[in-house]
Structures are given as C-alpha cells and as structure tokens.
Amino acid sequence: MSMLTPPGMGGKYRITGDVYPRMRRPHRRRRIVLAATAAVVVLGAAGWGTLQLVDVFSGDAGTKAAAGKMADCKPAPTPTTAPAAALPKPAQITVNVYNATPRSGLAKTTADELKKRGFKVGKVGNAPVAYDKKVPGAGLLLGAPAAAKGAFPVLGTQLAGATTRTDTRATADVDLIIGTAFKNLSPKTTADAALVALTKPAPAPTGKC
C-alpha cells in the first residue's frame, strides 16, 4: 500500500504514484432532471388535450346555438297571388252628381269630366235639401250598402278626401255630392294609378331572421 492511499481504500482504489481515484457523482441529480423534464412534457400534453376538449365543446355549443337561431327563422311562405277584388269598372257605375256648394256650374263640369273618364252619368243638379251646403269636405259618396265594397272604392279614386255614407236605396247608382271644400277631381294620372292599385294583389309576406 502506498503512503498516499487513504485509509480503508484498498483494492481498485489503491493509489499508486500520482494517480488519484475518480469519485463518481451520485445519480440522484440526474434522476431529478429527468423527472422534471417528464413532468413538463406531461403538463404540456394535458394542457393541449384540455384546449382540444374546450374547442370541441365550444364548437358544439356554437353549432347548437346557430341551429336554434335557424329554427326561429321562419322561411318565407310560397308567394301566392291574392285574388283580385271583384270591383266594378267605371263603365259599370252610374253616378249622380249633385252640387251642395254656393258655386254654380260645379255639378255639370264634374259630371262631364267623370264621363270622359269612363263613368256613366245619371242625374246632374243641385243637392237635395238634406245635404245642400251641409257637406263640409271635398265631397260625399252616397249609395246602397253594397256600394261600400264596389262602387265607392272605384269612384273614390277620382276625388281625394271624399267621405262615404250608405242609405236604403235599392238601386245600384251612387251619388257624388260636391262639398264646400271641393276644388277639382283628382288628376287623371293619379286617379288611373289608384284604380290600378285597387286591382293589384297584396304582396306576399317575407320571412325574417
């Protein structure tokens, strides 16, 4: 045994000359490093998996919400053409024109214009006593109850602001009693457009989301 050999270190750790034994570090530090690395890998994998699950569930919820919204969105019904109202044509309406104003000549000029526009003209003259100077508006349309859904809408296109009233007559003719606020019949182009609008079907409703 050499003089440099520490006590108790014989055998393969025997020191001879100037060579000293190389002491190995314990493996504990390496195990700690490996364990830490593995933990990081595991945590990373777990976090990635969690994000995938969140995306899956959030995507599913979004899909359900979108599906619910689409369920509330009602499609537009199939467009259908509403049947045109069975309104009489101007040539099928006989109009009696009466003047209830202090101005003379209004009944004749108005009757002549209505005739040009295709209406049949019946009686023309001053208004009956019950209405003479007692019609404050532009005019009054007077006729049987059936005229409310027939002659009144058609004749009303010729005089804006005219009011309507029914009586007990059994005939189909109607009266146009000119009121104190009367100036002129509606312009022919305006009246013609109003007549066309009467026979147009109502537009079909559209769906909304």
PDB file of N, CA, C and O in Angstrom, residues 67-138:
ATOM      1  N   ALA A  67     -78.115  26.443 -34.739  1.00  0.00           N
ATOM      2  CA  ALA A  67     -79.266  25.641 -35.141  1.00  0.00           C
ATOM      3  C   ALA A  67     -80.541  26.186 -34.523  1.00  0.00           C
ATOM      4  O   ALA A  67     -81.591  26.238 -35.166  1.00  0.00           O
ATOM      5  N   GLY A  68     -80.449  26.617 -33.250  1.00  0.00           N
ATOM      6  CA  GLY A  68     -81.629  27.176 -32.603  1.00  0.00           C
ATOM      7  C   GLY A  68     -82.074  28.461 -33.268  1.00  0.00           C
ATOM      8  O   GLY A  68     -83.260  28.720 -33.437  1.00  0.00           O
ATOM      9  N   LYS A  69     -81.101  29.268 -33.663  1.00  0.00           N
ATOM     10  CA  LYS A  69     -81.440  30.530 -34.328  1.00  0.00           C
ATOM     11  C   LYS A  69     -82.106  30.271 -35.668  1.00  0.00           C
ATOM     12  O   LYS A  69     -83.054  30.937 -36.047  1.00  0.00           O
ATOM     13  N   MET A  70     -81.588  29.275 -36.397  1.00  0.00           N
ATOM     14  CA  MET A  70     -82.180  28.956 -37.687  1.00  0.00           C
ATOM     15  C   MET A  70     -83.584  28.388 -37.519  1.00  0.00           C
ATOM     16  O   MET A  70     -84.452  28.554 -38.363  1.00  0.00           O
ATOM     17  N   ALA A  71     -83.806  27.691 -36.372  1.00  0.00           N
ATOM     18  CA  ALA A  71     -85.141  27.148 -36.124  1.00  0.00           C
ATOM     19  C   ALA A  71     -86.144  28.270 -35.909  1.00  0.00           C
ATOM     20  O   ALA A  71     -87.308  28.168 -36.290  1.00  0.00           O
ATOM     21  N   ASP A  72     -85.666  29.372 -35.264  1.00  0.00           N
ATOM     22  CA  ASP A  72     -86.554  30.502 -35.033  1.00  0.00           C
ATOM     23  C   ASP A  72     -86.806  31.296 -36.304  1.00  0.00           C
ATOM     24  O   ASP A  72     -87.736  32.091 -36.376  1.00  0.00           O
ATOM     25  N   CYS A  73     -85.928  31.130 -37.284  1.00  0.00           N
ATOM     26  CA  CYS A  73     -86.054  31.871 -38.532  1.00  0.00           C
ATOM     27  C   CYS A  73     -87.046  31.143 -39.435  1.00  0.00           C
ATOM     28  O   CYS A  73     -86.745  30.083 -39.958  1.00  0.00           O
ATOM     29  N   LYS A  74     -88.208  31.697 -39.590  1.00  0.00           N
ATOM     30  CA  LYS A  74     -89.230  31.037 -40.380  1.00  0.00           C
ATOM     31  C   LYS A  74     -89.059  31.399 -41.852  1.00  0.00           C
ATOM     32  O   LYS A  74     -88.896  32.560 -42.186  1.00  0.00           O
ATOM     33  N   PRO A  75     -89.054  30.423 -42.715  1.00  0.00           N
ATOM     34  CA  PRO A  75     -88.906  30.719 -44.144  1.00  0.00           C
ATOM     35  C   PRO A  75     -90.124  31.458 -44.669  1.00  0.00           C
ATOM     36  O   PRO A  75     -91.221  31.364 -44.121  1.00  0.00           O
ATOM     37  N   ALA A  76     -89.890  32.212 -45.707  1.00  0.00           N
ATOM     38  CA  ALA A  76     -90.986  32.947 -46.314  1.00  0.00           C
ATOM     39  C   ALA A  76     -91.960  31.970 -46.946  1.00  0.00           C
ATOM     40  O   ALA A  76     -91.559  30.978 -47.547  1.00  0.00           O
ATOM     41  N   PRO A  77     -93.233  32.227 -46.777  1.00  0.00           N
ATOM     42  CA  PRO A  77     -94.208  31.330 -47.404  1.00  0.00           C
ATOM     43  C   PRO A  77     -94.127  31.422 -48.921  1.00  0.00           C
ATOM     44  O   PRO A  77     -93.659  32.408 -49.467  1.00  0.00           O
ATOM     45  N   THR A  78     -94.571  30.399 -49.573  1.00  0.00           N
ATOM     46  CA  THR A  78     -94.562  30.390 -51.032  1.00  0.00           C
ATOM     47  C   THR A  78     -95.442  31.515 -51.545  1.00  0.00           C
ATOM     48  O   THR A  78     -96.602  31.643 -51.143  1.00  0.00           O
ATOM     49  N   PRO A  79     -94.853  32.408 -52.368  1.00  0.00           N
ATOM     50  CA  PRO A  79     -95.649  33.537 -52.858  1.00  0.00           C
ATOM     51  C   PRO A  79     -96.895  33.048 -53.580  1.00  0.00           C
ATOM     52  O   PRO A  79     -96.839  32.165 -54.433  1.00  0.00           O
ATOM     53  N   THR A  80     -97.990  33.656 -53.204  1.00  0.00           N
ATOM     54  CA  THR A  80     -99.248  33.324 -53.867  1.00  0.00           C
ATOM     55  C   THR A  80     -99.905  34.614 -54.329  1.00  0.00           C
ATOM     56  O   THR A  80     -99.737  35.671 -53.704  1.00  0.00           O
ATOM     57  N   THR A  81    -100.617  34.542 -55.367  1.00  0.00           N
ATOM     58  CA  THR A  81    -101.295  35.719 -55.896  1.00  0.00           C
ATOM     59  C   THR A  81    -102.681  35.790 -55.289  1.00  0.00           C
ATOM     60  O   THR A  81    -103.506  34.887 -55.484  1.00  0.00           O
ATOM     61  N   ALA A  82    -102.896  36.865 -54.513  1.00  0.00           N
ATOM     62  CA  ALA A  82    -104.211  37.034 -53.901  1.00  0.00           C
ATOM     63  C   ALA A  82    -105.231  37.332 -54.996  1.00  0.00           C
ATOM     64  O   ALA A  82    -104.942  38.050 -55.947  1.00  0.00           O
ATOM     65  N   PRO A  83    -106.407  36.775 -54.871  1.00  0.00           N
ATOM     66  CA  PRO A  83    -107.409  37.039 -55.901  1.00  0.00           C
ATOM     67  C   PRO A  83    -107.773  38.511 -55.936  1.00  0.00           C
ATOM     68  O   PRO A  83    -107.937  39.157 -54.902  1.00  0.00           O
ATOM     69  N   ALA A  84    -107.864  39.054 -57.126  1.00  0.00           N
ATOM     70  CA  ALA A  84    -108.207  40.464 -57.268  1.00  0.00           C
ATOM     71  C   ALA A  84    -109.634  40.694 -56.794  1.00  0.00           C
ATOM     72  O   ALA A  84    -110.516  39.850 -56.957  1.00  0.00           O
ATOM     73  N   ALA A  85    -109.827  41.862 -56.169  1.00  0.00           N
ATOM     74  CA  ALA A  85    -111.155  42.190 -55.686  1.00  0.00           C
ATOM     75  C   ALA A  85    -112.103  42.340 -56.876  1.00  0.00           C
ATOM     76  O   ALA A  85    -111.742  42.895 -57.919  1.00  0.00           O
ATOM     77  N   ALA A  86    -113.298  41.842 -56.692  1.00  0.00           N
ATOM     78  CA  ALA A  86    -114.299  41.899 -57.775  1.00  0.00           C
ATOM     79  C   ALA A  86    -114.937  43.277 -57.787  1.00  0.00           C
ATOM     80  O   ALA A  86    -116.097  43.456 -57.398  1.00  0.00           O
ATOM     81  N   LEU A  87    -114.183  44.252 -58.221  1.00  0.00           N
ATOM     82  CA  LEU A  87    -114.676  45.623 -58.261  1.00  0.00           C
ATOM     83  C   LEU A  87    -115.260  45.926 -59.639  1.00  0.00           C
ATOM     84  O   LEU A  87    -114.757  45.454 -60.663  1.00  0.00           O
ATOM     85  N   PRO A  88    -116.288  46.740 -59.672  1.00  0.00           N
ATOM     86  CA  PRO A  88    -116.863  47.103 -60.977  1.00  0.00           C
ATOM     87  C   PRO A  88    -115.948  48.070 -61.725  1.00  0.00           C
ATOM     88  O   PRO A  88    -115.153  48.794 -61.128  1.00  0.00           O
ATOM     89  N   LYS A  89    -116.040  48.051 -63.016  1.00  0.00           N
ATOM     90  CA  LYS A  89    -115.297  49.003 -63.840  1.00  0.00           C
ATOM     91  C   LYS A  89    -116.060  50.324 -63.871  1.00  0.00           C
ATOM     92  O   LYS A  89    -117.282  50.365 -63.633  1.00  0.00           O
ATOM     93  N   PRO A  90    -115.362  51.428 -64.160  1.00  0.00           N
ATOM     94  CA  PRO A  90    -116.067  52.724 -64.203  1.00  0.00           C
ATOM     95  C   PRO A  90    -117.301  52.705 -65.101  1.00  0.00           C
ATOM     96  O   PRO A  90    -118.329  53.321 -64.774  1.00  0.00           O
ATOM     97  N   ALA A  91    -117.233  51.992 -66.236  1.00  0.00           N
ATOM     98  CA  ALA A  91    -118.373  51.965 -67.158  1.00  0.00           C
ATOM     99  C   ALA A  91    -119.575  51.256 -66.565  1.00  0.00           C
ATOM    100  O   ALA A  91    -120.698  51.377 -67.090  1.00  0.00           O
ATOM    101  N   GLN A  92    -119.373  50.498 -65.477  1.00  0.00           N
ATOM    102  CA  GLN A  92    -120.480  49.772 -64.838  1.00  0.00           C
ATOM    103  C   GLN A  92    -121.098  50.561 -63.684  1.00  0.00           C
ATOM    104  O   GLN A  92    -121.983  50.053 -63.004  1.00  0.00           O
ATOM    105  N   ILE A  93    -120.574  51.765 -63.445  1.00  0.00           N
ATOM    106  CA  ILE A  93    -121.056  52.574 -62.318  1.00  0.00           C
ATOM    107  C   ILE A  93    -121.798  53.799 -62.847  1.00  0.00           C
ATOM    108  O   ILE A  93    -121.262  54.576 -63.639  1.00  0.00           O
ATOM    109  N   THR A  94    -123.010  53.965 -62.371  1.00  0.00           N
ATOM    110  CA  THR A  94    -123.795  55.155 -62.720  1.00  0.00           C
ATOM    111  C   THR A  94    -123.696  56.156 -61.574  1.00  0.00           C
ATOM    112  O   THR A  94    -124.021  55.822 -60.423  1.00  0.00           O
ATOM    113  N   VAL A  95    -123.250  57.367 -61.905  1.00  0.00           N
ATOM    114  CA  VAL A  95    -123.002  58.388 -60.883  1.00  0.00           C
ATOM    115  C   VAL A  95    -123.972  59.555 -61.078  1.00  0.00           C
ATOM    116  O   VAL A  95    -124.070  60.136 -62.173  1.00  0.00           O
ATOM    117  N   ASN A  96    -124.667  59.897 -59.990  1.00  0.00           N
ATOM    118  CA  ASN A  96    -125.479  61.113 -59.964  1.00  0.00           C
ATOM    119  C   ASN A  96    -124.625  62.200 -59.315  1.00  0.00           C
ATOM    120  O   ASN A  96    -124.099  62.006 -58.209  1.00  0.00           O
ATOM    121  N   VAL A  97    -124.486  63.322 -59.978  1.00  0.00           N
ATOM    122  CA  VAL A  97    -123.613  64.389 -59.481  1.00  0.00           C
ATOM    123  C   VAL A  97    -124.478  65.549 -59.002  1.00  0.00           C
ATOM    124  O   VAL A  97    -125.263  66.128 -59.781  1.00  0.00           O
ATOM    125  N   TYR A  98    -124.295  65.893 -57.703  1.00  0.00           N
ATOM    126  CA  TYR A  98    -125.068  66.982 -57.094  1.00  0.00           C
ATOM    127  C   TYR A  98    -124.129  68.014 -56.495  1.00  0.00           C
ATOM    128  O   TYR A  98    -123.094  67.671 -55.924  1.00  0.00           O
ATOM    129  N   ASN A  99    -124.529  69.260 -56.621  1.00  0.00           N
ATOM    130  CA  ASN A  99    -123.723  70.370 -56.117  1.00  0.00           C
ATOM    131  C   ASN A  99    -124.322  70.883 -54.810  1.00  0.00           C
ATOM    132  O   ASN A  99    -125.458  71.378 -54.789  1.00  0.00           O
ATOM    133  N   ALA A 100    -123.564  70.757 -53.705  1.00  0.00           N
ATOM    134  CA  ALA A 100    -124.055  71.227 -52.402  1.00  0.00           C
ATOM    135  C   ALA A 100    -123.353  72.513 -51.983  1.00  0.00           C
ATOM    136  O   ALA A 100    -123.400  72.886 -50.813  1.00  0.00           O
ATOM    137  N   THR A 101    -122.718  73.205 -52.938  1.00  0.00           N
ATOM    138  CA  THR A 101    -121.991  74.432 -52.616  1.00  0.00           C
ATOM    139  C   THR A 101    -122.734  75.639 -53.201  1.00  0.00           C
ATOM    140  O   THR A 101    -123.608  75.496 -54.073  1.00  0.00           O
ATOM    141  N   PRO A 102    -122.359  76.855 -52.751  1.00  0.00           N
ATOM    142  CA  PRO A 102    -122.980  78.059 -53.330  1.00  0.00           C
ATOM    143  C   PRO A 102    -122.471  78.350 -54.744  1.00  0.00           C
ATOM    144  O   PRO A 102    -123.034  79.205 -55.446  1.00  0.00           O
ATOM    145  N   ARG A 103    -121.427  77.688 -55.188  1.00  0.00           N
ATOM    146  CA  ARG A 103    -120.850  77.948 -56.507  1.00  0.00           C
ATOM    147  C   ARG A 103    -121.657  77.222 -57.582  1.00  0.00           C
ATOM    148  O   ARG A 103    -121.921  76.028 -57.467  1.00  0.00           O
ATOM    149  N   SER A 104    -122.002  77.892 -58.595  1.00  0.00           N
ATOM    150  CA  SER A 104    -122.814  77.300 -59.652  1.00  0.00           C
ATOM    151  C   SER A 104    -121.941  76.630 -60.713  1.00  0.00           C
ATOM    152  O   SER A 104    -120.785  76.997 -60.907  1.00  0.00           O
ATOM    153  N   GLY A 105    -122.504  75.652 -61.389  1.00  0.00           N
ATOM    154  CA  GLY A 105    -121.830  75.003 -62.501  1.00  0.00           C
ATOM    155  C   GLY A 105    -120.931  73.838 -62.124  1.00  0.00           C
ATOM    156  O   GLY A 105    -120.421  73.136 -63.008  1.00  0.00           O
ATOM    157  N   LEU A 106    -120.688  73.607 -60.846  1.00  0.00           N
ATOM    158  CA  LEU A 106    -119.763  72.535 -60.447  1.00  0.00           C
ATOM    159  C   LEU A 106    -120.299  71.149 -60.792  1.00  0.00           C
ATOM    160  O   LEU A 106    -119.532  70.263 -61.175  1.00  0.00           O
ATOM    161  N   ALA A 107    -121.579  70.947 -60.651  1.00  0.00           N
ATOM    162  CA  ALA A 107    -122.152  69.630 -60.915  1.00  0.00           C
ATOM    163  C   ALA A 107    -121.957  69.244 -62.375  1.00  0.00           C
ATOM    164  O   ALA A 107    -121.555  68.110 -62.688  1.00  0.00           O
ATOM    165  N   LYS A 108    -122.227  70.185 -63.310  1.00  0.00           N
ATOM    166  CA  LYS A 108    -122.115  69.852 -64.729  1.00  0.00           C
ATOM    167  C   LYS A 108    -120.665  69.601 -65.145  1.00  0.00           C
ATOM    168  O   LYS A 108    -120.376  68.633 -65.854  1.00  0.00           O
ATOM    169  N   THR A 109    -119.740  70.486 -64.727  1.00  0.00           N
ATOM    170  CA  THR A 109    -118.341  70.297 -65.132  1.00  0.00           C
ATOM    171  C   THR A 109    -117.763  69.011 -64.551  1.00  0.00           C
ATOM    172  O   THR A 109    -116.985  68.311 -65.198  1.00  0.00           O
ATOM    173  N   THR A 110    -118.164  68.691 -63.333  1.00  0.00           N
ATOM    174  CA  THR A 110    -117.669  67.457 -62.705  1.00  0.00           C
ATOM    175  C   THR A 110    -118.252  66.237 -63.389  1.00  0.00           C
ATOM    176  O   THR A 110    -117.548  65.243 -63.635  1.00  0.00           O
ATOM    177  N   ALA A 111    -119.516  66.297 -63.729  1.00  0.00           N
ATOM    178  CA  ALA A 111    -120.166  65.182 -64.420  1.00  0.00           C
ATOM    179  C   ALA A 111    -119.531  64.954 -65.791  1.00  0.00           C
ATOM    180  O   ALA A 111    -119.304  63.807 -66.211  1.00  0.00           O
ATOM    181  N   ASP A 112    -119.245  66.039 -66.511  1.00  0.00           N
ATOM    182  CA  ASP A 112    -118.612  65.913 -67.829  1.00  0.00           C
ATOM    183  C   ASP A 112    -117.241  65.237 -67.721  1.00  0.00           C
ATOM    184  O   ASP A 112    -116.881  64.401 -68.557  1.00  0.00           O
ATOM    185  N   GLU A 113    -116.490  65.604 -66.687  1.00  0.00           N
ATOM    186  CA  GLU A 113    -115.151  65.013 -66.525  1.00  0.00           C
ATOM    187  C   GLU A 113    -115.248  63.534 -66.160  1.00  0.00           C
ATOM    188  O   GLU A 113    -114.466  62.698 -66.657  1.00  0.00           O
ATOM    189  N   LEU A 114    -116.186  63.181 -65.311  1.00  0.00           N
ATOM    190  CA  LEU A 114    -116.365  61.773 -64.957  1.00  0.00           C
ATOM    191  C   LEU A 114    -116.766  60.951 -66.186  1.00  0.00           C
ATOM    192  O   LEU A 114    -116.342  59.797 -66.340  1.00  0.00           O
ATOM    193  N   LYS A 115    -117.581  61.550 -67.057  1.00  0.00           N
ATOM    194  CA  LYS A 115    -117.982  60.854 -68.276  1.00  0.00           C
ATOM    195  C   LYS A 115    -116.776  60.592 -69.169  1.00  0.00           C
ATOM    196  O   LYS A 115    -116.656  59.519 -69.782  1.00  0.00           O
ATOM    197  N   LYS A 116    -115.860  61.567 -69.252  1.00  0.00           N
ATOM    198  CA  LYS A 116    -114.636  61.387 -70.036  1.00  0.00           C
ATOM    199  C   LYS A 116    -113.774  60.260 -69.476  1.00  0.00           C
ATOM    200  O   LYS A 116    -113.041  59.606 -70.216  1.00  0.00           O
ATOM    201  N   ARG A 117    -113.866  60.046 -68.191  1.00  0.00           N
ATOM    202  CA  ARG A 117    -113.046  59.016 -67.534  1.00  0.00           C
ATOM    203  C   ARG A 117    -113.720  57.648 -67.544  1.00  0.00           C
ATOM    204  O   ARG A 117    -113.230  56.713 -66.918  1.00  0.00           O
ATOM    205  N   GLY A 118    -114.835  57.534 -68.208  1.00  0.00           N
ATOM    206  CA  GLY A 118    -115.448  56.229 -68.397  1.00  0.00           C
ATOM    207  C   GLY A 118    -116.635  55.917 -67.523  1.00  0.00           C
ATOM    208  O   GLY A 118    -117.223  54.824 -67.642  1.00  0.00           O
ATOM    209  N   PHE A 119    -117.043  56.822 -66.638  1.00  0.00           N
ATOM    210  CA  PHE A 119    -118.191  56.571 -65.775  1.00  0.00           C
ATOM    211  C   PHE A 119    -119.491  56.923 -66.510  1.00  0.00           C
ATOM    212  O   PHE A 119    -119.536  57.810 -67.376  1.00  0.00           O
ATOM    213  N   LYS A 120    -120.563  56.233 -66.127  1.00  0.00           N
ATOM    214  CA  LYS A 120    -121.886  56.598 -66.614  1.00  0.00           C
ATOM    215  C   LYS A 120    -122.433  57.718 -65.734  1.00  0.00           C
ATOM    216  O   LYS A 120    -122.299  57.672 -64.512  1.00  0.00           O
ATOM    217  N   VAL A 121    -123.020  58.692 -66.314  1.00  0.00           N
ATOM    218  CA  VAL A 121    -123.561  59.819 -65.556  1.00  0.00           C
ATOM    219  C   VAL A 121    -125.082  59.751 -65.575  1.00  0.00           C
ATOM    220  O   VAL A 121    -125.694  59.568 -66.639  1.00  0.00           O
ATOM    221  N   GLY A 122    -125.661  59.856 -64.366  1.00  0.00           N
ATOM    222  CA  GLY A 122    -127.113  59.836 -64.235  1.00  0.00           C
ATOM    223  C   GLY A 122    -127.665  61.249 -64.092  1.00  0.00           C
ATOM    224  O   GLY A 122    -127.543  62.076 -64.996  1.00  0.00           O
ATOM    225  N   LYS A 123    -128.189  61.539 -62.933  1.00  0.00           N
ATOM    226  CA  LYS A 123    -128.766  62.860 -62.684  1.00  0.00           C
ATOM    227  C   LYS A 123    -127.679  63.877 -62.358  1.00  0.00           C
ATOM    228  O   LYS A 123    -126.691  63.558 -61.712  1.00  0.00           O
ATOM    229  N   VAL A 124    -127.905  65.127 -62.755  1.00  0.00           N
ATOM    230  CA  VAL A 124    -126.960  66.220 -62.500  1.00  0.00           C
ATOM    231  C   VAL A 124    -127.774  67.431 -62.043  1.00  0.00           C
ATOM    232  O   VAL A 124    -128.762  67.819 -62.688  1.00  0.00           O
ATOM    233  N   GLY A 125    -127.394  68.037 -60.918  1.00  0.00           N
ATOM    234  CA  GLY A 125    -128.114  69.220 -60.451  1.00  0.00           C
ATOM    235  C   GLY A 125    -127.694  69.606 -59.049  1.00  0.00           C
ATOM    236  O   GLY A 125    -126.620  69.204 -58.553  1.00  0.00           O
ATOM    237  N   ASN A 126    -128.527  70.374 -58.391  1.00  0.00           N
ATOM    238  CA  ASN A 126    -128.256  70.816 -57.026  1.00  0.00           C
ATOM    239  C   ASN A 126    -128.564  69.688 -56.039  1.00  0.00           C
ATOM    240  O   ASN A 126    -129.405  68.828 -56.292  1.00  0.00           O
ATOM    241  N   ALA A 127    -127.858  69.718 -54.925  1.00  0.00           N
ATOM    242  CA  ALA A 127    -128.022  68.671 -53.916  1.00  0.00           C
ATOM    243  C   ALA A 127    -129.381  68.769 -53.245  1.00  0.00           C
ATOM    244  O   ALA A 127    -129.971  69.853 -53.153  1.00  0.00           O
ATOM    245  N   PRO A 128    -129.915  67.667 -52.772  1.00  0.00           N
ATOM    246  CA  PRO A 128    -131.170  67.697 -52.002  1.00  0.00           C
ATOM    247  C   PRO A 128    -131.026  68.596 -50.780  1.00  0.00           C
ATOM    248  O   PRO A 128    -129.926  68.850 -50.295  1.00  0.00           O
ATOM    249  N   VAL A 129    -132.121  69.049 -50.273  1.00  0.00           N
ATOM    250  CA  VAL A 129    -132.116  69.971 -49.144  1.00  0.00           C
ATOM    251  C   VAL A 129    -131.368  69.392 -47.951  1.00  0.00           C
ATOM    252  O   VAL A 129    -130.663  70.107 -47.223  1.00  0.00           O
ATOM    253  N   ALA A 130    -131.475  68.107 -47.738  1.00  0.00           N
ATOM    254  CA  ALA A 130    -130.815  67.476 -46.589  1.00  0.00           C
ATOM    255  C   ALA A 130    -129.298  67.614 -46.649  1.00  0.00           C
ATOM    256  O   ALA A 130    -128.623  67.542 -45.611  1.00  0.00           O
ATOM    257  N   TYR A 131    -128.745  67.869 -47.849  1.00  0.00           N
ATOM    258  CA  TYR A 131    -127.289  67.967 -47.990  1.00  0.00           C
ATOM    259  C   TYR A 131    -126.825  69.320 -48.512  1.00  0.00           C
ATOM    260  O   TYR A 131    -125.619  69.601 -48.506  1.00  0.00           O
ATOM    261  N   ASP A 132    -127.723  70.152 -48.966  1.00  0.00           N
ATOM    262  CA  ASP A 132    -127.343  71.435 -49.555  1.00  0.00           C
ATOM    263  C   ASP A 132    -126.590  72.295 -48.540  1.00  0.00           C
ATOM    264  O   ASP A 132    -127.109  72.607 -47.466  1.00  0.00           O
ATOM    265  N   LYS A 133    -125.374  72.631 -48.891  1.00  0.00           N
ATOM    266  CA  LYS A 133    -124.468  73.428 -48.050  1.00  0.00           C
ATOM    267  C   LYS A 133    -124.205  72.765 -46.684  1.00  0.00           C
ATOM    268  O   LYS A 133    -123.899  73.450 -45.708  1.00  0.00           O
ATOM    269  N   LYS A 134    -124.332  71.461 -46.642  1.00  0.00           N
ATOM    270  CA  LYS A 134    -124.104  70.725 -45.401  1.00  0.00           C
ATOM    271  C   LYS A 134    -123.031  69.636 -45.551  1.00  0.00           C
ATOM    272  O   LYS A 134    -122.923  68.749 -44.708  1.00  0.00           O
ATOM    273  N   VAL A 135    -122.258  69.733 -46.625  1.00  0.00           N
ATOM    274  CA  VAL A 135    -121.158  68.790 -46.845  1.00  0.00           C
ATOM    275  C   VAL A 135    -119.857  69.579 -46.759  1.00  0.00           C
ATOM    276  O   VAL A 135    -119.460  70.244 -47.720  1.00  0.00           O
ATOM    277  N   PRO A 136    -119.172  69.548 -45.592  1.00  0.00           N
ATOM    278  CA  PRO A 136    -118.005  70.409 -45.397  1.00  0.00           C
ATOM    279  C   PRO A 136    -116.746  69.963 -46.137  1.00  0.00           C
ATOM    280  O   PRO A 136    -115.857  70.769 -46.406  1.00  0.00           O
ATOM    281  N   GLY A 137    -116.635  68.691 -46.463  1.00  0.00           N
ATOM    282  CA  GLY A 137    -115.413  68.200 -47.101  1.00  0.00           C
ATOM    283  C   GLY A 137    -115.415  68.397 -48.602  1.00  0.00           C
ATOM    284  O   GLY A 137    -116.180  69.189 -49.164  1.00  0.00           O
ATOM    285  N   ALA A 138    -114.528  67.624 -49.269  1.00  0.00           N
ATOM    286  CA  ALA A 138    -114.441  67.719 -50.726  1.00  0.00           C
ATOM    287  C   ALA A 138    -115.666  67.130 -51.394  1.00  0.00           C
ATOM    288  O   ALA A 138    -116.076  67.589 -52.461  1.00  0.00           O
TER     289      ALA A 138
END
